[in-house]
mmCIF file with all atom_site columns, C-alpha atoms in Angstrom:
data_model
loop_
_atom_site.group_PDB
_atom_site.id
_atom_site.type_symbol
_atom_site.label_atom_id
_atom_site.label_alt_id
_atom_site.label_comp_id
_atom_site.label_asym_id
_atom_site.label_entity_id
_atom_site.label_seq_id
_atom_site.pdbx_PDB_ins_code
_atom_site.Cartn_x
_atom_site.Cartn_y
_atom_site.Cartn_z
_atom_site.occupancy
_atom_site.B_iso_or_equiv
_atom_site.pdbx_formal_charge
_atom_site.auth_seq_id
_atom_site.auth_comp_id
_atom_site.auth_asym_id
_atom_site.auth_atom_id
_atom_site.pdbx_PDB_model_num
ATOM 1   C CA . MET N 1 1   ? 239.215 -52.913 103.792 1.00 0.00 ? 1   MET N CA 1
ATOM 2   C CA . ILE N 1 2   ? 240.380 -54.351 100.669 1.00 0.00 ? 2   ILE N CA 1
ATOM 3   C CA . ASP N 1 3   ? 237.508 -54.064 98.760  1.00 0.00 ? 3   ASP N CA 1
ATOM 4   C CA . PHE N 1 4   ? 237.399 -50.193 100.036 1.00 0.00 ? 4   PHE N CA 1
ATOM 5   C CA . LEU N 1 5   ? 240.965 -49.450 98.870  1.00 0.00 ? 5   LEU N CA 1
ATOM 6   C CA . PHE N 1 6   ? 240.681 -51.509 95.725  1.00 0.00 ? 6   PHE N CA 1
ATOM 7   C CA . PRO N 1 7   ? 237.125 -51.881 94.607  1.00 0.00 ? 7   PRO N CA 1
ATOM 8   C CA . GLN N 1 8   ? 236.306 -54.028 91.640  1.00 0.00 ? 8   GLN N CA 1
ATOM 9   C CA . TYR N 1 9   ? 234.140 -53.273 89.075  1.00 0.00 ? 9   TYR N CA 1
ATOM 10  C CA . CYS N 1 10  ? 231.614 -54.768 86.542  1.00 0.00 ? 10  CYS N CA 1
ATOM 11  C CA . THR N 1 11  ? 233.411 -55.760 82.867  1.00 0.00 ? 11  THR N CA 1
ATOM 12  C CA . THR N 1 12  ? 230.325 -54.921 81.040  1.00 0.00 ? 12  THR N CA 1
ATOM 13  C CA . CYS N 1 13  ? 228.898 -51.835 82.678  1.00 0.00 ? 13  CYS N CA 1
ATOM 14  C CA . GLY N 1 14  ? 231.521 -50.511 85.030  1.00 0.00 ? 14  GLY N CA 1
ATOM 15  C CA . ARG N 1 15  ? 229.217 -50.578 88.198  1.00 0.00 ? 15  ARG N CA 1
ATOM 16  C CA . GLU N 1 16  ? 231.244 -51.573 91.391  1.00 0.00 ? 16  GLU N CA 1
ATOM 17  C CA . SER N 1 17  ? 230.901 -55.255 91.799  1.00 0.00 ? 17  SER N CA 1
ATOM 18  C CA . LYS N 1 18  ? 232.892 -58.359 93.429  1.00 0.00 ? 18  LYS N CA 1
ATOM 19  C CA . GLU N 1 19  ? 232.430 -60.376 90.595  1.00 0.00 ? 19  GLU N CA 1
ATOM 20  C CA . ALA N 1 20  ? 233.403 -60.109 87.199  1.00 0.00 ? 20  ALA N CA 1
ATOM 21  C CA . LEU N 1 21  ? 229.724 -59.222 86.232  1.00 0.00 ? 21  LEU N CA 1
ATOM 22  C CA . CYS N 1 22  ? 227.270 -57.133 88.509  1.00 0.00 ? 22  CYS N CA 1
ATOM 23  C CA . LEU N 1 23  ? 223.898 -58.813 89.190  1.00 0.00 ? 23  LEU N CA 1
ATOM 24  C CA . ARG N 1 24  ? 222.291 -56.655 86.441  1.00 0.00 ? 24  ARG N CA 1
ATOM 25  C CA . CYS N 1 25  ? 224.558 -57.827 83.557  1.00 0.00 ? 25  CYS N CA 1
ATOM 26  C CA . TRP N 1 26  ? 224.801 -61.369 84.618  1.00 0.00 ? 26  TRP N CA 1
ATOM 27  C CA . LYS N 1 27  ? 220.930 -61.675 84.368  1.00 0.00 ? 27  LYS N CA 1
ATOM 28  C CA . ASN N 1 28  ? 221.360 -60.136 80.792  1.00 0.00 ? 28  ASN N CA 1
ATOM 29  C CA . PHE N 1 29  ? 224.373 -62.271 79.881  1.00 0.00 ? 29  PHE N CA 1
ATOM 30  C CA . LYS N 1 30  ? 222.602 -65.509 80.711  1.00 0.00 ? 30  LYS N CA 1
ATOM 31  C CA . LYS N 1 31  ? 220.262 -64.542 78.008  1.00 0.00 ? 31  LYS N CA 1
ATOM 32  C CA . TYR N 1 32  ? 222.601 -65.590 75.584  1.00 0.00 ? 32  TYR N CA 1
ATOM 33  C CA . PHE N 1 33  ? 223.257 -69.178 77.128  1.00 0.00 ? 33  PHE N CA 1
ATOM 34  C CA . ILE N 1 34  ? 223.004 -71.522 74.278  1.00 0.00 ? 34  ILE N CA 1
ATOM 35  C CA . LEU N 1 35  ? 221.971 -74.992 76.452  1.00 0.00 ? 35  LEU N CA 1
ATOM 36  C CA . ASN N 1 36  ? 218.392 -73.037 77.078  1.00 0.00 ? 36  ASN N CA 1
ATOM 37  C CA . GLN N 1 37  ? 217.788 -72.463 73.415  1.00 0.00 ? 37  GLN N CA 1
ATOM 38  C CA . LYS N 1 38  ? 215.840 -74.921 71.266  1.00 0.00 ? 38  LYS N CA 1
ATOM 39  C CA . ASN N 1 39  ? 216.398 -75.221 67.709  1.00 0.00 ? 39  ASN N CA 1
ATOM 40  C CA . ARG N 1 40  ? 220.170 -76.136 68.409  1.00 0.00 ? 40  ARG N CA 1
ATOM 41  C CA . CYS N 1 41  ? 222.297 -79.075 66.778  1.00 0.00 ? 41  CYS N CA 1
ATOM 42  C CA . PRO N 1 42  ? 222.965 -81.820 69.388  1.00 0.00 ? 42  PRO N CA 1
ATOM 43  C CA . LYS N 1 43  ? 226.489 -82.237 67.651  1.00 0.00 ? 43  LYS N CA 1
ATOM 44  C CA . CYS N 1 44  ? 227.817 -78.846 67.358  1.00 0.00 ? 44  CYS N CA 1
ATOM 45  C CA . SER N 1 45  ? 225.452 -76.451 69.277  1.00 0.00 ? 45  SER N CA 1
ATOM 46  C CA . HIS N 1 46  ? 224.974 -74.083 65.971  1.00 0.00 ? 46  HIS N CA 1
ATOM 47  C CA . GLN N 1 47  ? 221.458 -73.043 65.131  1.00 0.00 ? 47  GLN N CA 1
ATOM 48  C CA . LEU N 1 48  ? 219.487 -75.316 63.009  1.00 0.00 ? 48  LEU N CA 1
ATOM 49  C CA . LYS N 1 49  ? 217.678 -74.219 59.709  1.00 0.00 ? 49  LYS N CA 1
ATOM 50  C CA . ASN N 1 50  ? 214.754 -76.208 58.763  1.00 0.00 ? 50  ASN N CA 1
ATOM 51  C CA . ASP N 1 51  ? 215.894 -78.946 61.046  1.00 0.00 ? 51  ASP N CA 1
ATOM 52  C CA . THR N 1 52  ? 219.227 -79.123 59.231  1.00 0.00 ? 52  THR N CA 1
ATOM 53  C CA . CYS N 1 53  ? 222.657 -78.337 60.472  1.00 0.00 ? 53  CYS N CA 1
ATOM 54  C CA . LEU N 1 54  ? 224.349 -76.386 57.692  1.00 0.00 ? 54  LEU N CA 1
ATOM 55  C CA . PHE N 1 55  ? 227.552 -76.273 59.831  1.00 0.00 ? 55  PHE N CA 1
ATOM 56  C CA . CYS N 1 56  ? 227.717 -80.001 60.005  1.00 0.00 ? 56  CYS N CA 1
ATOM 57  C CA . ASN N 1 57  ? 226.762 -80.661 56.489  1.00 0.00 ? 57  ASN N CA 1
ATOM 58  C CA . SER N 1 58  ? 229.349 -78.281 55.019  1.00 0.00 ? 58  SER N CA 1
ATOM 59  C CA . ARG N 1 59  ? 232.659 -80.394 56.319  1.00 0.00 ? 59  ARG N CA 1
ATOM 60  C CA . HIS N 1 60  ? 234.197 -83.505 57.886  1.00 0.00 ? 60  HIS N CA 1
ATOM 61  C CA . LEU N 1 61  ? 234.009 -83.185 61.380  1.00 0.00 ? 61  LEU N CA 1
ATOM 62  C CA . PHE N 1 62  ? 236.726 -85.184 63.658  1.00 0.00 ? 62  PHE N CA 1
ATOM 63  C CA . PHE N 1 63  ? 235.369 -84.227 67.054  1.00 0.00 ? 63  PHE N CA 1
ATOM 64  C CA . ASP N 1 64  ? 232.300 -86.090 68.306  1.00 0.00 ? 64  ASP N CA 1
ATOM 65  C CA . GLN N 1 65  ? 230.739 -83.425 70.049  1.00 0.00 ? 65  GLN N CA 1
ATOM 66  C CA . LEU N 1 66  ? 231.212 -79.468 70.345  1.00 0.00 ? 66  LEU N CA 1
ATOM 67  C CA . ILE N 1 67  ? 228.963 -78.175 73.552  1.00 0.00 ? 67  ILE N CA 1
ATOM 68  C CA . ALA N 1 68  ? 229.004 -74.496 73.576  1.00 0.00 ? 68  ALA N CA 1
ATOM 69  C CA . LEU N 1 69  ? 228.115 -72.396 76.675  1.00 0.00 ? 69  LEU N CA 1
ATOM 70  C CA . TYR N 1 70  ? 227.088 -68.658 75.228  1.00 0.00 ? 70  TYR N CA 1
ATOM 71  C CA . GLU N 1 71  ? 226.702 -67.022 72.001  1.00 0.00 ? 71  GLU N CA 1
ATOM 72  C CA . TYR N 1 72  ? 229.380 -64.725 70.760  1.00 0.00 ? 72  TYR N CA 1
ATOM 73  C CA . ASN N 1 73  ? 227.896 -61.636 69.760  1.00 0.00 ? 73  ASN N CA 1
ATOM 74  C CA . SER N 1 74  ? 228.065 -57.943 70.373  1.00 0.00 ? 74  SER N CA 1
ATOM 75  C CA . SER N 1 75  ? 226.411 -58.223 73.740  1.00 0.00 ? 75  SER N CA 1
ATOM 76  C CA . THR N 1 76  ? 228.940 -61.022 75.113  1.00 0.00 ? 76  THR N CA 1
ATOM 77  C CA . LYS N 1 77  ? 232.332 -59.809 73.409  1.00 0.00 ? 77  LYS N CA 1
ATOM 78  C CA . THR N 1 78  ? 233.168 -57.318 76.060  1.00 0.00 ? 78  THR N CA 1
ATOM 79  C CA . LEU N 1 79  ? 233.639 -60.260 78.739  1.00 0.00 ? 79  LEU N CA 1
ATOM 80  C CA . LEU N 1 80  ? 235.325 -62.289 76.214  1.00 0.00 ? 80  LEU N CA 1
ATOM 81  C CA . LEU N 1 81  ? 237.973 -59.340 75.119  1.00 0.00 ? 81  LEU N CA 1
ATOM 82  C CA . ASP N 1 82  ? 238.436 -58.501 78.826  1.00 0.00 ? 82  ASP N CA 1
ATOM 83  C CA . TRP N 1 83  ? 239.321 -61.828 79.938  1.00 0.00 ? 83  TRP N CA 1
ATOM 84  C CA . LYS N 1 84  ? 241.875 -62.254 76.866  1.00 0.00 ? 84  LYS N CA 1
ATOM 85  C CA . TYR N 1 85  ? 243.303 -58.924 76.341  1.00 0.00 ? 85  TYR N CA 1
ATOM 86  C CA . SER N 1 86  ? 242.787 -56.695 79.422  1.00 0.00 ? 86  SER N CA 1
ATOM 87  C CA . ASN N 1 87  ? 244.943 -59.159 81.892  1.00 0.00 ? 87  ASN N CA 1
ATOM 88  C CA . ASN N 1 88  ? 241.838 -60.151 83.795  1.00 0.00 ? 88  ASN N CA 1
ATOM 89  C CA . ALA N 1 89  ? 242.380 -63.708 84.420  1.00 0.00 ? 89  ALA N CA 1
ATOM 90  C CA . ASN N 1 90  ? 239.615 -63.946 86.950  1.00 0.00 ? 90  ASN N CA 1
ATOM 91  C CA . VAL N 1 91  ? 236.755 -63.528 84.365  1.00 0.00 ? 91  VAL N CA 1
ATOM 92  C CA . TYR N 1 92  ? 236.778 -67.535 84.392  1.00 0.00 ? 92  TYR N CA 1
ATOM 93  C CA . ARG N 1 93  ? 234.727 -67.353 87.583  1.00 0.00 ? 93  ARG N CA 1
ATOM 94  C CA . VAL N 1 94  ? 231.722 -66.263 85.620  1.00 0.00 ? 94  VAL N CA 1
ATOM 95  C CA . PHE N 1 95  ? 231.694 -69.762 83.596  1.00 0.00 ? 95  PHE N CA 1
ATOM 96  C CA . LEU N 1 96  ? 233.284 -72.158 86.344  1.00 0.00 ? 96  LEU N CA 1
ATOM 97  C CA . LYS N 1 97  ? 229.615 -73.572 87.432  1.00 0.00 ? 97  LYS N CA 1
ATOM 98  C CA . ASP N 1 98  ? 228.582 -74.220 83.987  1.00 0.00 ? 98  ASP N CA 1
ATOM 99  C CA . VAL N 1 99  ? 231.791 -75.777 82.676  1.00 0.00 ? 99  VAL N CA 1
ATOM 100 C CA . LEU N 1 100 ? 232.007 -77.827 85.599  1.00 0.00 ? 100 LEU N CA 1
ATOM 101 C CA . LYS N 1 101 ? 228.395 -79.200 85.000  1.00 0.00 ? 101 LYS N CA 1
ATOM 102 C CA . ILE N 1 102 ? 229.249 -80.528 81.581  1.00 0.00 ? 102 ILE N CA 1
ATOM 103 C CA . VAL N 1 103 ? 232.724 -81.972 82.643  1.00 0.00 ? 103 VAL N CA 1
ATOM 104 C CA . LYS N 1 104 ? 230.647 -83.900 85.212  1.00 0.00 ? 104 LYS N CA 1
ATOM 105 C CA . THR N 1 105 ? 228.185 -85.139 82.697  1.00 0.00 ? 105 THR N CA 1
ATOM 106 C CA . ILE N 1 106 ? 230.882 -86.137 80.285  1.00 0.00 ? 106 ILE N CA 1
ATOM 107 C CA . GLN N 1 107 ? 233.704 -87.639 82.884  1.00 0.00 ? 107 GLN N CA 1
ATOM 108 C CA . PRO N 1 108 ? 236.720 -87.319 80.404  1.00 0.00 ? 108 PRO N CA 1
ATOM 109 C CA . ASP N 1 109 ? 239.603 -89.389 80.947  1.00 0.00 ? 109 ASP N CA 1
ATOM 110 C CA . ARG N 1 110 ? 241.480 -86.089 80.306  1.00 0.00 ? 110 ARG N CA 1
ATOM 111 C CA . MET N 1 111 ? 241.153 -82.197 79.597  1.00 0.00 ? 111 MET N CA 1
ATOM 112 C CA . GLY N 1 112 ? 243.470 -80.146 77.953  1.00 0.00 ? 112 GLY N CA 1
ATOM 113 C CA . TYR N 1 113 ? 243.449 -76.966 76.056  1.00 0.00 ? 113 TYR N CA 1
ATOM 114 C CA . ILE N 1 114 ? 245.708 -75.120 73.127  1.00 0.00 ? 114 ILE N CA 1
ATOM 115 C CA . SER N 1 115 ? 248.445 -72.959 74.243  1.00 0.00 ? 115 SER N CA 1
ATOM 116 C CA . SER N 1 116 ? 248.130 -69.162 73.748  1.00 0.00 ? 116 SER N CA 1
ATOM 117 C CA . SER N 1 117 ? 249.972 -67.795 70.694  1.00 0.00 ? 117 SER N CA 1
ATOM 118 C CA . LYS N 1 118 ? 252.952 -65.240 71.032  1.00 0.00 ? 118 LYS N CA 1
ATOM 119 C CA . PHE N 1 119 ? 250.278 -62.731 69.629  1.00 0.00 ? 119 PHE N CA 1
ATOM 120 C CA . GLY N 1 120 ? 248.058 -63.520 72.969  1.00 0.00 ? 120 GLY N CA 1
ATOM 121 C CA . LYS N 1 121 ? 251.348 -63.372 75.419  1.00 0.00 ? 121 LYS N CA 1
ATOM 122 C CA . LYS N 1 122 ? 251.547 -59.643 74.189  1.00 0.00 ? 122 LYS N CA 1
ATOM 123 C CA . TYR N 1 123 ? 248.456 -58.732 76.063  1.00 0.00 ? 123 TYR N CA 1
ATOM 124 C CA . ARG N 1 124 ? 248.315 -60.976 79.044  1.00 0.00 ? 124 ARG N CA 1
ATOM 125 C CA . SER N 1 125 ? 250.881 -62.958 81.062  1.00 0.00 ? 125 SER N CA 1
ATOM 126 C CA . TYR N 1 126 ? 248.755 -66.086 81.415  1.00 0.00 ? 126 TYR N CA 1
ATOM 127 C CA . ASP N 1 127 ? 247.178 -68.897 79.315  1.00 0.00 ? 127 ASP N CA 1
ATOM 128 C CA . VAL N 1 128 ? 243.474 -67.843 79.412  1.00 0.00 ? 128 VAL N CA 1
ATOM 129 C CA . LEU N 1 129 ? 241.904 -70.942 80.165  1.00 0.00 ? 129 LEU N CA 1
ATOM 130 C CA . GLU N 1 130 ? 244.776 -72.408 82.692  1.00 0.00 ? 130 GLU N CA 1
ATOM 131 C CA . LYS N 1 131 ? 243.112 -70.942 85.940  1.00 0.00 ? 131 LYS N CA 1
ATOM 132 C CA . LEU N 1 132 ? 239.705 -72.706 84.973  1.00 0.00 ? 132 LEU N CA 1
ATOM 133 C CA . LEU N 1 133 ? 241.207 -76.121 84.091  1.00 0.00 ? 133 LEU N CA 1
ATOM 134 C CA . LYS N 1 134 ? 243.006 -75.766 87.238  1.00 0.00 ? 134 LYS N CA 1
ATOM 135 C CA . GLU N 1 135 ? 240.224 -74.904 89.213  1.00 0.00 ? 135 GLU N CA 1
ATOM 136 C CA . ILE N 1 136 ? 238.114 -77.944 87.351  1.00 0.00 ? 136 ILE N CA 1
ATOM 137 C CA . HIS N 1 137 ? 241.004 -80.207 88.310  1.00 0.00 ? 137 HIS N CA 1
ATOM 138 C CA . LYS N 1 138 ? 240.792 -79.543 92.161  1.00 0.00 ? 138 LYS N CA 1
ATOM 139 C CA . ILE N 1 139 ? 237.372 -80.269 92.246  1.00 0.00 ? 139 ILE N CA 1
ATOM 140 C CA . THR N 1 140 ? 237.325 -83.452 89.870  1.00 0.00 ? 140 THR N CA 1
ATOM 141 C CA . GLN N 1 141 ? 240.850 -84.749 89.964  1.00 0.00 ? 141 GLN N CA 1
ATOM 142 C CA . ILE N 1 142 ? 240.432 -85.143 86.198  1.00 0.00 ? 142 ILE N CA 1
ATOM 143 C CA . PRO N 1 143 ? 244.032 -84.704 84.837  1.00 0.00 ? 143 PRO N CA 1
ATOM 144 C CA . TYR N 1 144 ? 244.832 -81.795 82.287  1.00 0.00 ? 144 TYR N CA 1
ATOM 145 C CA . GLY N 1 145 ? 247.587 -80.069 80.634  1.00 0.00 ? 145 GLY N CA 1
ATOM 146 C CA . LYS N 1 146 ? 248.463 -77.679 77.874  1.00 0.00 ? 146 LYS N CA 1
ATOM 147 C CA . ASP N 1 147 ? 248.371 -80.677 75.306  1.00 0.00 ? 147 ASP N CA 1
ATOM 148 C CA . ILE N 1 148 ? 248.225 -78.657 71.794  1.00 0.00 ? 148 ILE N CA 1
ATOM 149 C CA . ARG N 1 149 ? 250.230 -75.870 70.846  1.00 0.00 ? 149 ARG N CA 1
ATOM 150 C CA . LYS N 1 150 ? 250.440 -73.717 67.700  1.00 0.00 ? 150 LYS N CA 1
ATOM 151 C CA . ILE N 1 151 ? 253.537 -74.573 65.480  1.00 0.00 ? 151 ILE N CA 1
ATOM 152 C CA . LYS N 1 152 ? 252.332 -72.462 62.402  1.00 0.00 ? 152 LYS N CA 1
ATOM 153 C CA . LYS N 1 153 ? 251.622 -68.907 62.649  1.00 0.00 ? 153 LYS N CA 1
ATOM 154 C CA . ASN N 1 154 ? 248.120 -68.924 61.488  1.00 0.00 ? 154 ASN N CA 1
ATOM 155 C CA . LYS N 1 155 ? 245.639 -65.847 62.641  1.00 0.00 ? 155 LYS N CA 1
ATOM 156 C CA . GLN N 1 156 ? 242.106 -67.295 62.643  1.00 0.00 ? 156 GLN N CA 1
ATOM 157 C CA . SER N 1 157 ? 240.333 -64.018 62.732  1.00 0.00 ? 157 SER N CA 1
ATOM 158 C CA . LYS N 1 158 ? 241.179 -62.888 59.467  1.00 0.00 ? 158 LYS N CA 1
ATOM 159 C CA . GLY N 1 159 ? 240.554 -64.420 56.340  1.00 0.00 ? 159 GLY N CA 1
ATOM 160 C CA . LYS N 1 160 ? 237.335 -65.877 54.634  1.00 0.00 ? 160 LYS N CA 1
ATOM 161 C CA . GLN N 1 161 ? 235.995 -69.032 56.567  1.00 0.00 ? 161 GLN N CA 1
ATOM 162 C CA . ALA N 1 162 ? 237.006 -71.520 53.415  1.00 0.00 ? 162 ALA N CA 1
ATOM 163 C CA . GLU N 1 163 ? 240.709 -70.182 53.701  1.00 0.00 ? 163 GLU N CA 1
ATOM 164 C CA . ARG N 1 164 ? 240.886 -70.451 57.521  1.00 0.00 ? 164 ARG N CA 1
ATOM 165 C CA . PHE N 1 165 ? 239.275 -73.751 57.537  1.00 0.00 ? 165 PHE N CA 1
ATOM 166 C CA . PHE N 1 166 ? 242.244 -75.279 55.207  1.00 0.00 ? 166 PHE N CA 1
ATOM 167 C CA . ASN N 1 167 ? 245.086 -73.009 56.206  1.00 0.00 ? 167 ASN N CA 1
ATOM 168 C CA . VAL N 1 168 ? 244.785 -74.298 59.799  1.00 0.00 ? 168 VAL N CA 1
ATOM 169 C CA . LEU N 1 169 ? 245.867 -78.233 58.644  1.00 0.00 ? 169 LEU N CA 1
ATOM 170 C CA . PHE N 1 170 ? 248.878 -79.109 60.285  1.00 0.00 ? 170 PHE N CA 1
ATOM 171 C CA . SER N 1 171 ? 249.484 -75.828 62.209  1.00 0.00 ? 171 SER N CA 1
ATOM 172 C CA . LEU N 1 172 ? 248.883 -77.586 65.534  1.00 0.00 ? 172 LEU N CA 1
ATOM 173 C CA . GLY N 1 173 ? 251.048 -79.799 67.126  1.00 0.00 ? 173 GLY N CA 1
ATOM 174 C CA . LEU N 1 174 ? 250.617 -82.122 70.514  1.00 0.00 ? 174 LEU N CA 1
ATOM 175 C CA . THR N 1 175 ? 252.875 -81.396 73.313  1.00 0.00 ? 175 THR N CA 1
ATOM 176 C CA . ILE N 1 176 ? 252.521 -85.061 74.930  1.00 0.00 ? 176 ILE N CA 1
ATOM 177 C CA . GLU N 1 177 ? 252.806 -88.678 73.711  1.00 0.00 ? 177 GLU N CA 1
ATOM 178 C CA . PHE N 1 178 ? 249.026 -90.255 74.494  1.00 0.00 ? 178 PHE N CA 1
ATOM 179 C CA . HIS N 1 179 ? 248.469 -93.503 75.420  1.00 0.00 ? 179 HIS N CA 1
ATOM 180 C CA . PRO N 1 180 ? 245.170 -94.615 74.321  1.00 0.00 ? 180 PRO N CA 1
ATOM 181 C CA . ILE N 1 181 ? 242.249 -93.190 76.039  1.00 0.00 ? 181 ILE N CA 1
ATOM 182 C CA . ASN N 1 182 ? 238.466 -93.204 75.825  1.00 0.00 ? 182 ASN N CA 1
ATOM 183 C CA . LYS N 1 183 ? 237.278 -89.744 76.164  1.00 0.00 ? 183 LYS N CA 1
ATOM 184 C CA . TYR N 1 184 ? 239.164 -86.355 75.879  1.00 0.00 ? 184 TYR N CA 1
ATOM 185 C CA . LEU N 1 185 ? 237.665 -82.797 76.365  1.00 0.00 ? 185 LEU N CA 1
ATOM 186 C CA . LEU N 1 186 ? 239.214 -79.964 74.492  1.00 0.00 ? 186 LEU N CA 1
ATOM 187 C CA . ILE N 1 187 ? 238.193 -76.761 75.960  1.00 0.00 ? 187 ILE N CA 1
ATOM 188 C CA . GLU N 1 188 ? 238.287 -73.239 74.145  1.00 0.00 ? 188 GLU N CA 1
ATOM 189 C CA . ASP N 1 189 ? 237.477 -69.891 75.175  1.00 0.00 ? 189 ASP N CA 1
ATOM 190 C CA . THR N 1 190 ? 235.865 -69.103 71.704  1.00 0.00 ? 190 THR N CA 1
ATOM 191 C CA . THR N 1 191 ? 234.799 -71.096 68.533  1.00 0.00 ? 191 THR N CA 1
ATOM 192 C CA . THR N 1 192 ? 234.174 -69.133 65.047  1.00 0.00 ? 192 THR N CA 1
ATOM 193 C CA . THR N 1 193 ? 234.759 -71.270 62.087  1.00 0.00 ? 193 THR N CA 1
ATOM 194 C CA . GLY N 1 194 ? 235.500 -74.512 63.837  1.00 0.00 ? 194 GLY N CA 1
ATOM 195 C CA . ALA N 1 195 ? 238.687 -74.925 62.291  1.00 0.00 ? 195 ALA N CA 1
ATOM 196 C CA . THR N 1 196 ? 241.115 -75.099 65.179  1.00 0.00 ? 196 THR N CA 1
ATOM 197 C CA . ILE N 1 197 ? 238.970 -77.310 67.235  1.00 0.00 ? 197 ILE N CA 1
ATOM 198 C CA . ASN N 1 198 ? 238.747 -79.582 64.127  1.00 0.00 ? 198 ASN N CA 1
ATOM 199 C CA . GLU N 1 199 ? 242.206 -79.918 63.453  1.00 0.00 ? 199 GLU N CA 1
ATOM 200 C CA . ALA N 1 200 ? 242.884 -80.337 67.251  1.00 0.00 ? 200 ALA N CA 1
ATOM 201 C CA . ALA N 1 201 ? 240.268 -83.485 67.225  1.00 0.00 ? 201 ALA N CA 1
ATOM 202 C CA . ARG N 1 202 ? 242.197 -84.915 64.353  1.00 0.00 ? 202 ARG N CA 1
ATOM 203 C CA . LEU N 1 203 ? 245.337 -84.868 65.941  1.00 0.00 ? 203 LEU N CA 1
ATOM 204 C CA . LEU N 1 204 ? 244.174 -86.077 69.192  1.00 0.00 ? 204 LEU N CA 1
ATOM 205 C CA . LYS N 1 205 ? 242.098 -88.940 67.072  1.00 0.00 ? 205 LYS N CA 1
ATOM 206 C CA . ASP N 1 206 ? 245.362 -89.818 65.340  1.00 0.00 ? 206 ASP N CA 1
ATOM 207 C CA . ALA N 1 207 ? 247.323 -90.202 68.827  1.00 0.00 ? 207 ALA N CA 1
ATOM 208 C CA . GLY N 1 208 ? 244.801 -92.721 69.924  1.00 0.00 ? 208 GLY N CA 1
ATOM 209 C CA . VAL N 1 209 ? 241.729 -90.985 71.608  1.00 0.00 ? 209 VAL N CA 1
ATOM 210 C CA . LYS N 1 210 ? 238.500 -92.788 71.062  1.00 0.00 ? 210 LYS N CA 1
ATOM 211 C CA . GLU N 1 211 ? 236.244 -89.928 71.646  1.00 0.00 ? 211 GLU N CA 1
ATOM 212 C CA . VAL N 1 212 ? 236.783 -85.897 71.164  1.00 0.00 ? 212 VAL N CA 1
ATOM 213 C CA . PHE N 1 213 ? 234.135 -83.599 73.179  1.00 0.00 ? 213 PHE N CA 1
ATOM 214 C CA . VAL N 1 214 ? 234.663 -79.821 72.732  1.00 0.00 ? 214 VAL N CA 1
ATOM 215 C CA . LEU N 1 215 ? 233.604 -77.484 75.276  1.00 0.00 ? 215 LEU N CA 1
ATOM 216 C CA . SER N 1 216 ? 233.631 -73.906 73.754  1.00 0.00 ? 216 SER N CA 1
ATOM 217 C CA . ILE N 1 217 ? 232.771 -71.015 76.165  1.00 0.00 ? 217 ILE N CA 1
ATOM 218 C CA . PHE N 1 218 ? 231.581 -68.534 73.272  1.00 0.00 ? 218 PHE N CA 1
ATOM 219 C CA . LEU N 1 219 ? 230.428 -69.725 69.794  1.00 0.00 ? 219 LEU N CA 1
ATOM 220 C CA . GLU N 1 220 ? 229.791 -67.521 66.932  1.00 0.00 ? 220 GLU N CA 1
ATOM 221 C CA . ASP N 1 221 ? 226.896 -68.964 64.855  1.00 0.00 ? 221 ASP N CA 1
ATOM 222 C CA . PHE N 1 222 ? 227.889 -70.181 61.374  1.00 0.00 ? 222 PHE N CA 1
ATOM 223 C CA . GLU N 1 223 ? 226.298 -68.543 58.400  1.00 0.00 ? 223 GLU N CA 1
ATOM 224 C CA . GLU N 1 224 ? 226.240 -70.524 55.080  1.00 0.00 ? 224 GLU N CA 1
ATOM 225 C CA . GLU N 1 225 ? 226.885 -68.162 52.782  1.00 0.00 ? 225 GLU N CA 1
ATOM 226 C CA . SER N 1 226 ? 229.918 -66.887 54.366  1.00 0.00 ? 226 SER N CA 1
ATOM 227 C CA . LEU N 1 227 ? 232.001 -70.077 54.294  1.00 0.00 ? 227 LEU N CA 1
ATOM 228 C CA . TRP N 1 228 ? 232.786 -69.807 50.173  1.00 0.00 ? 228 TRP N CA 1
ATOM 229 C CA . SER N 1 229 ? 231.992 -66.193 49.766  1.00 0.00 ? 229 SER N CA 1
ATOM 230 C CA . GLN N 1 230 ? 234.521 -64.351 47.786  1.00 0.00 ? 230 GLN N CA 1
#
């Protein structure tokens, strides 16, 4: 009766669907599943060029591994934008099974995420990743928290890659005191330059975390020429 009165629709194509994606769009979405792709860097998930990772070789990385689930491109960004800016908190269900597999493989001592900025809260009444981590906690009992917050305004989607990578320094802060732990899993909705997750990993390492793993739902592939382009 509820479905009849309040039908749900596929985020991508608009067809009636009980899930965020209808079956047809889900099959298309899975084409961009990074873990099924070859020629990916085992440390950062970016595409290799001539067996070399240009992303890893162009900067010092503080995280131990970045695992990404889906490519961020014109075919997948509709779902991400719906999750972040259309107040559709339940989009996380699309990724839940895949995220859960990674969490069970890593077996972290704690999970966490970076809290939404004031800009993000203009468009939604929730932290994008909170429901996802809460659901994972129910299943695994692994503790989690909003452990990192933004303390300096720094819009990562603007500016050149080099500028964003250096401007993010000291733009984040920890919200809790860490006792030394072995494995920490930072979950992000999307990774573009990698500057924010790298700064978060630096803070966590300084606080006594031995290994920092990052799980990003979406990943925008790195292009060498864009890092120092004018």
